[in-house]
Each structure stands twice: as C-alpha cells, then as structure tokens.
Amino acid sequence: MIYITLVCAAGMSTSMLMAKMQQSAKQRQIDVSIIAMPEEKFKTHNGKTDVLLLGPQISYLEDDLREKYEPQGISVAVVDMVDYGMMNGEKVLEDALALVK
C-alpha cells in the first residue's frame, strides 16, 4: 500500500483532486491510500505518508517541508499547476507514484 497525502491552504481543492486520483487508482487497480487536508492539519497528522503533495497555492512551503519530512522518508513535491487546475487525477497519481522511494 502506498500512502499519498495532499495538502493545500484549506483542503477543499485538494479534496476534489483526491477523488479524481482515487478514481484513477481504482480503475488501474493500484493499491493506494490517498487523503487530503489543510497544511496546518498535516503537522499533527499521525497516519502514514509516503508522498506529500502540495497544492500550487502553498508551493512557497516546499523547501521547508522537504527539509522537515524527507529525512523521515517522505517524498515532497508540488502538484503541477496545470494538472491541478485541470483536476487531472490520473497525471497527478502518476507523478506521485514516481516519487515513491
């Protein structure tokens, strides 16, 4: 099982993207757990995360979050702005899977 967490400012737009990613994973029979939440909530999240994807609106946090979470084995990346805007769950899922260590 691969654990993907999407974070953004409020968690709303990433929730829509999460649903598209889950749909793509189900169609492709990929065993993943995908959740979405506000960035603030992730600080106290106790669940497993292999890949942390940031919404483009909080891309300014990328360096800080990489420094904090990559030593814990969590890959951190910003979702491509075009894929985010188009809610291209299939492409974002592909990108996330490519980050799994």
PDB file of N, CA, C and O in Angstrom, residues 8-87:
ATOM      1  N   CYS A   8      -3.219  21.537   1.009  1.00  0.00           N
ATOM      2  CA  CYS A   8      -3.324  22.877   0.425  1.00  0.00           C
ATOM      3  C   CYS A   8      -3.708  23.831   1.553  1.00  0.00           C
ATOM      4  O   CYS A   8      -3.689  23.449   2.718  1.00  0.00           O
ATOM      5  N   ALA A   9      -4.054  25.035   1.210  1.00  0.00           N
ATOM      6  CA  ALA A   9      -4.343  26.037   2.232  1.00  0.00           C
ATOM      7  C   ALA A   9      -5.533  25.626   3.097  1.00  0.00           C
ATOM      8  O   ALA A   9      -5.458  25.665   4.322  1.00  0.00           O
ATOM      9  N   ALA A  10      -6.639  25.218   2.470  1.00  0.00           N
ATOM     10  CA  ALA A  10      -7.839  24.877   3.236  1.00  0.00           C
ATOM     11  C   ALA A  10      -8.250  23.417   3.099  1.00  0.00           C
ATOM     12  O   ALA A  10      -9.106  22.949   3.832  1.00  0.00           O
ATOM     13  N   GLY A  11      -7.680  22.695   2.152  1.00  0.00           N
ATOM     14  CA  GLY A  11      -8.018  21.291   1.977  1.00  0.00           C
ATOM     15  C   GLY A  11      -9.184  21.035   1.037  1.00  0.00           C
ATOM     16  O   GLY A  11      -9.516  19.890   0.754  1.00  0.00           O
ATOM     17  N   MET A  12      -9.818  22.089   0.543  1.00  0.00           N
ATOM     18  CA  MET A  12     -11.002  21.896  -0.299  1.00  0.00           C
ATOM     19  C   MET A  12     -10.652  21.478  -1.720  1.00  0.00           C
ATOM     20  O   MET A  12     -11.179  20.492  -2.227  1.00  0.00           O
ATOM     21  N   SER A  13      -9.788  22.235  -2.378  1.00  0.00           N
ATOM     22  CA  SER A  13      -9.473  21.902  -3.772  1.00  0.00           C
ATOM     23  C   SER A  13      -8.716  20.581  -3.858  1.00  0.00           C
ATOM     24  O   SER A  13      -8.900  19.819  -4.805  1.00  0.00           O
ATOM     25  N   THR A  14      -7.903  20.288  -2.874  1.00  0.00           N
ATOM     26  CA  THR A  14      -7.191  19.002  -2.909  1.00  0.00           C
ATOM     27  C   THR A  14      -8.156  17.846  -2.680  1.00  0.00           C
ATOM     28  O   THR A  14      -7.904  16.743  -3.149  1.00  0.00           O
ATOM     29  N   SER A  15      -9.266  18.086  -2.017  1.00  0.00           N
ATOM     30  CA  SER A  15     -10.263  17.026  -1.836  1.00  0.00           C
ATOM     31  C   SER A  15     -10.854  16.612  -3.180  1.00  0.00           C
ATOM     32  O   SER A  15     -11.098  15.428  -3.431  1.00  0.00           O
ATOM     33  N   MET A  16     -11.080  17.586  -4.050  1.00  0.00           N
ATOM     34  CA  MET A  16     -11.596  17.267  -5.390  1.00  0.00           C
ATOM     35  C   MET A  16     -10.553  16.482  -6.183  1.00  0.00           C
ATOM     36  O   MET A  16     -10.875  15.497  -6.842  1.00  0.00           O
ATOM     37  N   LEU A  17      -9.298  16.913  -6.102  1.00  0.00           N
ATOM     38  CA  LEU A  17      -8.228  16.209  -6.800  1.00  0.00           C
ATOM     39  C   LEU A  17      -8.044  14.800  -6.240  1.00  0.00           C
ATOM     40  O   LEU A  17      -7.830  13.848  -6.981  1.00  0.00           O
ATOM     41  N   MET A  18      -8.165  14.662  -4.937  1.00  0.00           N
ATOM     42  CA  MET A  18      -8.051  13.363  -4.282  1.00  0.00           C
ATOM     43  C   MET A  18      -9.074  12.385  -4.867  1.00  0.00           C
ATOM     44  O   MET A  18      -8.744  11.243  -5.173  1.00  0.00           O
ATOM     45  N   ALA A  19     -10.313  12.832  -5.037  1.00  0.00           N
ATOM     46  CA  ALA A  19     -11.355  11.968  -5.585  1.00  0.00           C
ATOM     47  C   ALA A  19     -11.004  11.506  -6.998  1.00  0.00           C
ATOM     48  O   ALA A  19     -11.198  10.330  -7.346  1.00  0.00           O
ATOM     49  N   LYS A  20     -10.457  12.401  -7.805  1.00  0.00           N
ATOM     50  CA  LYS A  20     -10.054  12.042  -9.173  1.00  0.00           C
ATOM     51  C   LYS A  20      -8.898  11.038  -9.144  1.00  0.00           C
ATOM     52  O   LYS A  20      -8.859  10.105  -9.952  1.00  0.00           O
ATOM     53  N   MET A  21      -7.956  11.235  -8.222  1.00  0.00           N
ATOM     54  CA  MET A  21      -6.826  10.311  -8.103  1.00  0.00           C
ATOM     55  C   MET A  21      -7.308   8.936  -7.648  1.00  0.00           C
ATOM     56  O   MET A  21      -6.842   7.909  -8.142  1.00  0.00           O
ATOM     57  N   GLN A  22      -8.230   8.913  -6.689  1.00  0.00           N
ATOM     58  CA  GLN A  22      -8.757   7.644  -6.198  1.00  0.00           C
ATOM     59  C   GLN A  22      -9.476   6.889  -7.313  1.00  0.00           C
ATOM     60  O   GLN A  22      -9.347   5.671  -7.435  1.00  0.00           O
ATOM     61  N   GLN A  23     -10.224   7.613  -8.123  1.00  0.00           N
ATOM     62  CA  GLN A  23     -10.936   7.010  -9.246  1.00  0.00           C
ATOM     63  C   GLN A  23      -9.935   6.390 -10.230  1.00  0.00           C
ATOM     64  O   GLN A  23     -10.124   5.256 -10.684  1.00  0.00           O
ATOM     65  N   SER A  24      -8.878   7.107 -10.541  1.00  0.00           N
ATOM     66  CA  SER A  24      -7.852   6.599 -11.448  1.00  0.00           C
ATOM     67  C   SER A  24      -7.169   5.367 -10.861  1.00  0.00           C
ATOM     68  O   SER A  24      -6.948   4.374 -11.562  1.00  0.00           O
ATOM     69  N   ALA A  25      -6.839   5.407  -9.582  1.00  0.00           N
ATOM     70  CA  ALA A  25      -6.180   4.269  -8.924  1.00  0.00           C
ATOM     71  C   ALA A  25      -7.082   3.038  -8.941  1.00  0.00           C
ATOM     72  O   ALA A  25      -6.621   1.917  -9.179  1.00  0.00           O
ATOM     73  N   LYS A  26      -8.367   3.250  -8.700  1.00  0.00           N
ATOM     74  CA  LYS A  26      -9.316   2.130  -8.701  1.00  0.00           C
ATOM     75  C   LYS A  26      -9.401   1.504 -10.088  1.00  0.00           C
ATOM     76  O   LYS A  26      -9.366   0.282 -10.226  1.00  0.00           O
ATOM     77  N   GLN A  27      -9.498   2.343 -11.121  1.00  0.00           N
ATOM     78  CA  GLN A  27      -9.570   1.839 -12.495  1.00  0.00           C
ATOM     79  C   GLN A  27      -8.325   1.054 -12.871  1.00  0.00           C
ATOM     80  O   GLN A  27      -8.402   0.070 -13.598  1.00  0.00           O
ATOM     81  N   ARG A  28      -7.198   1.481 -12.353  1.00  0.00           N
ATOM     82  CA  ARG A  28      -5.920   0.840 -12.679  1.00  0.00           C
ATOM     83  C   ARG A  28      -5.527  -0.241 -11.674  1.00  0.00           C
ATOM     84  O   ARG A  28      -4.469  -0.838 -11.771  1.00  0.00           O
ATOM     85  N   GLN A  29      -6.379  -0.449 -10.676  1.00  0.00           N
ATOM     86  CA  GLN A  29      -6.159  -1.448  -9.629  1.00  0.00           C
ATOM     87  C   GLN A  29      -4.826  -1.255  -8.917  1.00  0.00           C
ATOM     88  O   GLN A  29      -4.055  -2.186  -8.703  1.00  0.00           O
ATOM     89  N   ILE A  30      -4.563   0.005  -8.546  1.00  0.00           N
ATOM     90  CA  ILE A  30      -3.350   0.347  -7.801  1.00  0.00           C
ATOM     91  C   ILE A  30      -3.734   0.477  -6.332  1.00  0.00           C
ATOM     92  O   ILE A  30      -4.707   1.147  -5.983  1.00  0.00           O
ATOM     93  N   ASP A  31      -2.973  -0.169  -5.473  1.00  0.00           N
ATOM     94  CA  ASP A  31      -3.264  -0.195  -4.040  1.00  0.00           C
ATOM     95  C   ASP A  31      -2.676   1.040  -3.355  1.00  0.00           C
ATOM     96  O   ASP A  31      -1.502   1.046  -2.971  1.00  0.00           O
ATOM     97  N   VAL A  32      -3.486   2.092  -3.264  1.00  0.00           N
ATOM     98  CA  VAL A  32      -3.040   3.334  -2.639  1.00  0.00           C
ATOM     99  C   VAL A  32      -4.090   3.841  -1.659  1.00  0.00           C
ATOM    100  O   VAL A  32      -5.270   3.539  -1.777  1.00  0.00           O
ATOM    101  N   SER A  33      -3.613   4.609  -0.716  1.00  0.00           N
ATOM    102  CA  SER A  33      -4.483   5.363   0.186  1.00  0.00           C
ATOM    103  C   SER A  33      -4.174   6.830  -0.077  1.00  0.00           C
ATOM    104  O   SER A  33      -3.023   7.256   0.035  1.00  0.00           O
ATOM    105  N   ILE A  34      -5.195   7.582  -0.455  1.00  0.00           N
ATOM    106  CA  ILE A  34      -4.999   8.995  -0.780  1.00  0.00           C
ATOM    107  C   ILE A  34      -5.916   9.825   0.110  1.00  0.00           C
ATOM    108  O   ILE A  34      -7.127   9.582   0.150  1.00  0.00           O
ATOM    109  N   ILE A  35      -5.330  10.771   0.840  1.00  0.00           N
ATOM    110  CA  ILE A  35      -6.120  11.653   1.694  1.00  0.00           C
ATOM    111  C   ILE A  35      -5.738  13.103   1.405  1.00  0.00           C
ATOM    112  O   ILE A  35      -4.662  13.370   0.874  1.00  0.00           O
ATOM    113  N   ALA A  36      -6.630  14.004   1.768  1.00  0.00           N
ATOM    114  CA  ALA A  36      -6.383  15.434   1.578  1.00  0.00           C
ATOM    115  C   ALA A  36      -6.734  16.168   2.863  1.00  0.00           C
ATOM    116  O   ALA A  36      -7.655  15.776   3.582  1.00  0.00           O
ATOM    117  N   MET A  37      -5.969  17.220   3.132  1.00  0.00           N
ATOM    118  CA  MET A  37      -6.204  18.006   4.344  1.00  0.00           C
ATOM    119  C   MET A  37      -5.512  19.359   4.219  1.00  0.00           C
ATOM    120  O   MET A  37      -4.623  19.524   3.380  1.00  0.00           O
ATOM    121  N   PRO A  38      -5.895  20.305   5.072  1.00  0.00           N
ATOM    122  CA  PRO A  38      -5.170  21.584   5.107  1.00  0.00           C
ATOM    123  C   PRO A  38      -3.737  21.352   5.589  1.00  0.00           C
ATOM    124  O   PRO A  38      -3.476  20.438   6.379  1.00  0.00           O
ATOM    125  N   GLU A  39      -2.834  22.167   5.137  1.00  0.00           N
ATOM    126  CA  GLU A  39      -1.417  22.032   5.526  1.00  0.00           C
ATOM    127  C   GLU A  39      -1.254  22.088   7.034  1.00  0.00           C
ATOM    128  O   GLU A  39      -0.467  21.340   7.609  1.00  0.00           O
ATOM    129  N   GLU A  40      -1.989  22.937   7.704  1.00  0.00           N
ATOM    130  CA  GLU A  40      -1.891  23.063   9.170  1.00  0.00           C
ATOM    131  C   GLU A  40      -2.223  21.746   9.866  1.00  0.00           C
ATOM    132  O   GLU A  40      -1.606  21.393  10.858  1.00  0.00           O
ATOM    133  N   LYS A  41      -3.210  21.022   9.352  1.00  0.00           N
ATOM    134  CA  LYS A  41      -3.620  19.760   9.973  1.00  0.00           C
ATOM    135  C   LYS A  41      -2.557  18.678   9.803  1.00  0.00           C
ATOM    136  O   LYS A  41      -2.415  17.799  10.650  1.00  0.00           O
ATOM    137  N   PHE A  42      -1.783  18.747   8.699  1.00  0.00           N
ATOM    138  CA  PHE A  42      -0.762  17.729   8.466  1.00  0.00           C
ATOM    139  C   PHE A  42       0.291  17.736   9.565  1.00  0.00           C
ATOM    140  O   PHE A  42       0.861  16.701   9.893  1.00  0.00           O
ATOM    141  N   LYS A  43       0.517  18.882  10.163  1.00  0.00           N
ATOM    142  CA  LYS A  43       1.525  18.987  11.228  1.00  0.00           C
ATOM    143  C   LYS A  43       1.230  18.044  12.389  1.00  0.00           C
ATOM    144  O   LYS A  43       2.148  17.607  13.077  1.00  0.00           O
ATOM    145  N   THR A  44      -0.043  17.728  12.611  1.00  0.00           N
ATOM    146  CA  THR A  44      -0.418  16.845  13.725  1.00  0.00           C
ATOM    147  C   THR A  44      -0.960  15.504  13.231  1.00  0.00           C
ATOM    148  O   THR A  44      -1.446  14.706  14.022  1.00  0.00           O
ATOM    149  N   HIS A  45      -0.870  15.260  11.940  1.00  0.00           N
ATOM    150  CA  HIS A  45      -1.366  14.014  11.341  1.00  0.00           C
ATOM    151  C   HIS A  45      -0.476  12.860  11.791  1.00  0.00           C
ATOM    152  O   HIS A  45       0.747  12.917  11.683  1.00  0.00           O
ATOM    153  N   ASN A  46      -1.096  11.801  12.282  1.00  0.00           N
ATOM    154  CA  ASN A  46      -0.333  10.649  12.770  1.00  0.00           C
ATOM    155  C   ASN A  46      -0.328   9.474  11.804  1.00  0.00           C
ATOM    156  O   ASN A  46       0.336   8.484  12.057  1.00  0.00           O
ATOM    157  N   GLY A  47      -1.083   9.589  10.710  1.00  0.00           N
ATOM    158  CA  GLY A  47      -1.144   8.495   9.743  1.00  0.00           C
ATOM    159  C   GLY A  47       0.125   8.404   8.905  1.00  0.00           C
ATOM    160  O   GLY A  47       0.963   9.300   8.905  1.00  0.00           O
ATOM    161  N   LYS A  48       0.232   7.310   8.182  1.00  0.00           N
ATOM    162  CA  LYS A  48       1.406   7.080   7.341  1.00  0.00           C
ATOM    163  C   LYS A  48       1.322   7.924   6.071  1.00  0.00           C
ATOM    164  O   LYS A  48       0.255   8.098   5.503  1.00  0.00           O
ATOM    165  N   THR A  49       2.455   8.434   5.629  1.00  0.00           N
ATOM    166  CA  THR A  49       2.556   9.167   4.376  1.00  0.00           C
ATOM    167  C   THR A  49       3.867   8.787   3.701  1.00  0.00           C
ATOM    168  O   THR A  49       4.926   8.874   4.313  1.00  0.00           O
ATOM    169  N   ASP A  50       3.758   8.346   2.447  1.00  0.00           N
ATOM    170  CA  ASP A  50       4.948   8.073   1.645  1.00  0.00           C
ATOM    171  C   ASP A  50       5.270   9.259   0.743  1.00  0.00           C
ATOM    172  O   ASP A  50       6.433   9.567   0.501  1.00  0.00           O
ATOM    173  N   VAL A  51       4.199   9.897   0.234  1.00  0.00           N
ATOM    174  CA  VAL A  51       4.349  11.037  -0.675  1.00  0.00           C
ATOM    175  C   VAL A  51       3.459  12.166  -0.179  1.00  0.00           C
ATOM    176  O   VAL A  51       2.264  11.970   0.040  1.00  0.00           O
ATOM    177  N   LEU A  52       4.052  13.341   0.002  1.00  0.00           N
ATOM    178  CA  LEU A  52       3.323  14.540   0.411  1.00  0.00           C
ATOM    179  C   LEU A  52       3.279  15.481  -0.786  1.00  0.00           C
ATOM    180  O   LEU A  52       4.318  15.944  -1.256  1.00  0.00           O
ATOM    181  N   LEU A  53       2.075  15.713  -1.301  1.00  0.00           N
ATOM    182  CA  LEU A  53       1.903  16.597  -2.451  1.00  0.00           C
ATOM    183  C   LEU A  53       1.285  17.912  -1.999  1.00  0.00           C
ATOM    184  O   LEU A  53       0.267  17.916  -1.300  1.00  0.00           O
ATOM    185  N   LEU A  54       1.893  19.006  -2.422  1.00  0.00           N
ATOM    186  CA  LEU A  54       1.421  20.336  -2.055  1.00  0.00           C
ATOM    187  C   LEU A  54       0.637  20.954  -3.199  1.00  0.00           C
ATOM    188  O   LEU A  54       1.060  20.879  -4.355  1.00  0.00           O
ATOM    189  N   GLY A  55      -0.468  21.602  -2.864  1.00  0.00           N
ATOM    190  CA  GLY A  55      -1.187  22.375  -3.864  1.00  0.00           C
ATOM    191  C   GLY A  55      -0.328  23.550  -4.292  1.00  0.00           C
ATOM    192  O   GLY A  55       0.473  24.067  -3.494  1.00  0.00           O
ATOM    193  N   PRO A  56      -0.453  24.001  -5.543  1.00  0.00           N
ATOM    194  CA  PRO A  56       0.382  25.098  -6.037  1.00  0.00           C
ATOM    195  C   PRO A  56       0.295  26.370  -5.196  1.00  0.00           C
ATOM    196  O   PRO A  56       1.267  27.106  -5.100  1.00  0.00           O
ATOM    197  N   GLN A  57      -0.852  26.599  -4.552  1.00  0.00           N
ATOM    198  CA  GLN A  57      -1.015  27.825  -3.773  1.00  0.00           C
ATOM    199  C   GLN A  57      -0.145  27.856  -2.514  1.00  0.00           C
ATOM    200  O   GLN A  57       0.037  28.902  -1.913  1.00  0.00           O
ATOM    201  N   ILE A  58       0.402  26.702  -2.118  1.00  0.00           N
ATOM    202  CA  ILE A  58       1.317  26.698  -0.969  1.00  0.00           C
ATOM    203  C   ILE A  58       2.714  26.212  -1.380  1.00  0.00           C
ATOM    204  O   ILE A  58       3.463  25.713  -0.552  1.00  0.00           O
ATOM    205  N   SER A  59       3.039  26.382  -2.646  1.00  0.00           N
ATOM    206  CA  SER A  59       4.351  25.935  -3.131  1.00  0.00           C
ATOM    207  C   SER A  59       5.505  26.617  -2.404  1.00  0.00           C
ATOM    208  O   SER A  59       6.601  26.070  -2.331  1.00  0.00           O
ATOM    209  N   TYR A  60       5.254  27.793  -1.828  1.00  0.00           N
ATOM    210  CA  TYR A  60       6.303  28.501  -1.082  1.00  0.00           C
ATOM    211  C   TYR A  60       6.776  27.706   0.140  1.00  0.00           C
ATOM    212  O   TYR A  60       7.841  27.976   0.693  1.00  0.00           O
ATOM    213  N   LEU A  61       6.007  26.689   0.559  1.00  0.00           N
ATOM    214  CA  LEU A  61       6.384  25.870   1.721  1.00  0.00           C
ATOM    215  C   LEU A  61       7.247  24.659   1.335  1.00  0.00           C
ATOM    216  O   LEU A  61       7.721  23.944   2.205  1.00  0.00           O
ATOM    217  N   GLU A  62       7.447  24.458   0.036  1.00  0.00           N
ATOM    218  CA  GLU A  62       8.113  23.243  -0.423  1.00  0.00           C
ATOM    219  C   GLU A  62       9.477  23.013   0.237  1.00  0.00           C
ATOM    220  O   GLU A  62       9.747  21.918   0.749  1.00  0.00           O
ATOM    221  N   ASP A  63      10.345  23.999   0.237  1.00  0.00           N
ATOM    222  CA  ASP A  63      11.688  23.804   0.800  1.00  0.00           C
ATOM    223  C   ASP A  63      11.634  23.450   2.282  1.00  0.00           C
ATOM    224  O   ASP A  63      12.331  22.529   2.732  1.00  0.00           O
ATOM    225  N   ASP A  64      10.799  24.161   3.040  1.00  0.00           N
ATOM    226  CA  ASP A  64      10.686  23.877   4.478  1.00  0.00           C
ATOM    227  C   ASP A  64      10.149  22.468   4.724  1.00  0.00           C
ATOM    228  O   ASP A  64      10.655  21.748   5.603  1.00  0.00           O
ATOM    229  N   LEU A  65       9.137  22.076   3.964  1.00  0.00           N
ATOM    230  CA  LEU A  65       8.537  20.753   4.170  1.00  0.00           C
ATOM    231  C   LEU A  65       9.480  19.644   3.717  1.00  0.00           C
ATOM    232  O   LEU A  65       9.541  18.586   4.348  1.00  0.00           O
ATOM    233  N   ARG A  66      10.230  19.880   2.646  1.00  0.00           N
ATOM    234  CA  ARG A  66      11.245  18.897   2.225  1.00  0.00           C
ATOM    235  C   ARG A  66      12.270  18.682   3.341  1.00  0.00           C
ATOM    236  O   ARG A  66      12.625  17.550   3.670  1.00  0.00           O
ATOM    237  N   GLU A  67      12.756  19.789   3.887  1.00  0.00           N
ATOM    238  CA  GLU A  67      13.765  19.725   4.944  1.00  0.00           C
ATOM    239  C   GLU A  67      13.240  18.969   6.161  1.00  0.00           C
ATOM    240  O   GLU A  67      13.969  18.204   6.787  1.00  0.00           O
ATOM    241  N   LYS A  68      11.984  19.166   6.458  1.00  0.00           N
ATOM    242  CA  LYS A  68      11.394  18.540   7.642  1.00  0.00           C
ATOM    243  C   LYS A  68      11.039  17.066   7.415  1.00  0.00           C
ATOM    244  O   LYS A  68      11.282  16.230   8.279  1.00  0.00           O
ATOM    245  N   TYR A  69      10.448  16.740   6.248  1.00  0.00           N
ATOM    246  CA  TYR A  69       9.878  15.404   6.076  1.00  0.00           C
ATOM    247  C   TYR A  69      10.708  14.428   5.244  1.00  0.00           C
ATOM    248  O   TYR A  69      10.578  13.217   5.436  1.00  0.00           O
ATOM    249  N   GLU A  70      11.539  14.903   4.334  1.00  0.00           N
ATOM    250  CA  GLU A  70      12.315  13.954   3.540  1.00  0.00           C
ATOM    251  C   GLU A  70      13.276  13.111   4.385  1.00  0.00           C
ATOM    252  O   GLU A  70      13.446  11.933   4.099  1.00  0.00           O
ATOM    253  N   PRO A  71      13.872  13.655   5.474  1.00  0.00           N
ATOM    254  CA  PRO A  71      14.702  12.789   6.320  1.00  0.00           C
ATOM    255  C   PRO A  71      13.890  11.660   6.987  1.00  0.00           C
ATOM    256  O   PRO A  71      14.441  10.665   7.410  1.00  0.00           O
ATOM    257  N   GLN A  72      12.561  11.826   7.035  1.00  0.00           N
ATOM    258  CA  GLN A  72      11.690  10.790   7.598  1.00  0.00           C
ATOM    259  C   GLN A  72      11.234   9.799   6.529  1.00  0.00           C
ATOM    260  O   GLN A  72      10.402   8.928   6.785  1.00  0.00           O
ATOM    261  N   GLY A  73      11.759   9.952   5.294  1.00  0.00           N
ATOM    262  CA  GLY A  73      11.420   9.037   4.215  1.00  0.00           C
ATOM    263  C   GLY A  73      10.180   9.426   3.428  1.00  0.00           C
ATOM    264  O   GLY A  73       9.650   8.628   2.663  1.00  0.00           O
ATOM    265  N   ILE A  74       9.702  10.656   3.612  1.00  0.00           N
ATOM    266  CA  ILE A  74       8.524  11.143   2.896  1.00  0.00           C
ATOM    267  C   ILE A  74       8.989  12.005   1.726  1.00  0.00           C
ATOM    268  O   ILE A  74       9.701  12.982   1.918  1.00  0.00           O
ATOM    269  N   SER A  75       8.565  11.619   0.513  1.00  0.00           N
ATOM    270  CA  SER A  75       8.866  12.434  -0.665  1.00  0.00           C
ATOM    271  C   SER A  75       7.918  13.622  -0.693  1.00  0.00           C
ATOM    272  O   SER A  75       6.722  13.463  -0.459  1.00  0.00           O
ATOM    273  N   VAL A  76       8.448  14.801  -0.990  1.00  0.00           N
ATOM    274  CA  VAL A  76       7.649  16.034  -1.014  1.00  0.00           C
ATOM    275  C   VAL A  76       7.749  16.665  -2.398  1.00  0.00           C
ATOM    276  O   VAL A  76       8.846  16.791  -2.948  1.00  0.00           O
ATOM    277  N   ALA A  77       6.597  17.063  -2.952  1.00  0.00           N
ATOM    278  CA  ALA A  77       6.590  17.716  -4.262  1.00  0.00           C
ATOM    279  C   ALA A  77       5.358  18.620  -4.367  1.00  0.00           C
ATOM    280  O   ALA A  77       4.380  18.445  -3.646  1.00  0.00           O
ATOM    281  N   VAL A  78       5.439  19.569  -5.289  1.00  0.00           N
ATOM    282  CA  VAL A  78       4.308  20.452  -5.586  1.00  0.00           C
ATOM    283  C   VAL A  78       3.591  19.890  -6.806  1.00  0.00           C
ATOM    284  O   VAL A  78       4.226  19.508  -7.787  1.00  0.00           O
ATOM    285  N   VAL A  79       2.268  19.837  -6.731  1.00  0.00           N
ATOM    286  CA  VAL A  79       1.473  19.376  -7.863  1.00  0.00           C
ATOM    287  C   VAL A  79       1.621  20.390  -9.000  1.00  0.00           C
ATOM    288  O   VAL A  79       1.554  21.603  -8.775  1.00  0.00           O
ATOM    289  N   ASP A  80       1.831  19.884 -10.195  1.00  0.00           N
ATOM    290  CA  ASP A  80       1.931  20.743 -11.373  1.00  0.00           C
ATOM    291  C   ASP A  80       0.682  21.623 -11.470  1.00  0.00           C
ATOM    292  O   ASP A  80      -0.444  21.133 -11.345  1.00  0.00           O
ATOM    293  N   MET A  81       0.899  22.921 -11.695  1.00  0.00           N
ATOM    294  CA  MET A  81      -0.196  23.883 -11.688  1.00  0.00           C
ATOM    295  C   MET A  81      -1.259  23.570 -12.749  1.00  0.00           C
ATOM    296  O   MET A  81      -2.456  23.682 -12.489  1.00  0.00           O
ATOM    297  N   VAL A  82      -0.839  23.168 -13.929  1.00  0.00           N
ATOM    298  CA  VAL A  82      -1.802  22.855 -14.993  1.00  0.00           C
ATOM    299  C   VAL A  82      -2.607  21.607 -14.627  1.00  0.00           C
ATOM    300  O   VAL A  82      -3.838  21.589 -14.756  1.00  0.00           O
ATOM    301  N   ASP A  83      -1.927  20.569 -14.146  1.00  0.00           N
ATOM    302  CA  ASP A  83      -2.629  19.347 -13.745  1.00  0.00           C
ATOM    303  C   ASP A  83      -3.587  19.630 -12.592  1.00  0.00           C
ATOM    304  O   ASP A  83      -4.686  19.068 -12.533  1.00  0.00           O
ATOM    305  N   TYR A  84      -3.179  20.495 -11.695  1.00  0.00           N
ATOM    306  CA  TYR A  84      -4.024  20.870 -10.558  1.00  0.00           C
ATOM    307  C   TYR A  84      -5.267  21.607 -11.055  1.00  0.00           C
ATOM    308  O   TYR A  84      -6.391  21.280 -10.661  1.00  0.00           O
ATOM    309  N   GLY A  85      -5.060  22.582 -11.921  1.00  0.00           N
ATOM    310  CA  GLY A  85      -6.175  23.363 -12.440  1.00  0.00           C
ATOM    311  C   GLY A  85      -7.151  22.532 -13.249  1.00  0.00           C
ATOM    312  O   GLY A  85      -8.365  22.757 -13.209  1.00  0.00           O
ATOM    313  N   MET A  86      -6.637  21.550 -13.970  1.00  0.00           N
ATOM    314  CA  MET A  86      -7.481  20.666 -14.792  1.00  0.00           C
ATOM    315  C   MET A  86      -8.036  19.497 -13.983  1.00  0.00           C
ATOM    316  O   MET A  86      -8.789  18.684 -14.507  1.00  0.00           O
ATOM    317  N   MET A  87      -7.618  19.389 -12.709  1.00  0.00           N
ATOM    318  CA  MET A  87      -8.015  18.267 -11.850  1.00  0.00           C
ATOM    319  C   MET A  87      -7.700  16.937 -12.545  1.00  0.00           C
ATOM    320  O   MET A  87      -8.503  16.016 -12.577  1.00  0.00           O
TER     321      MET A  87
END
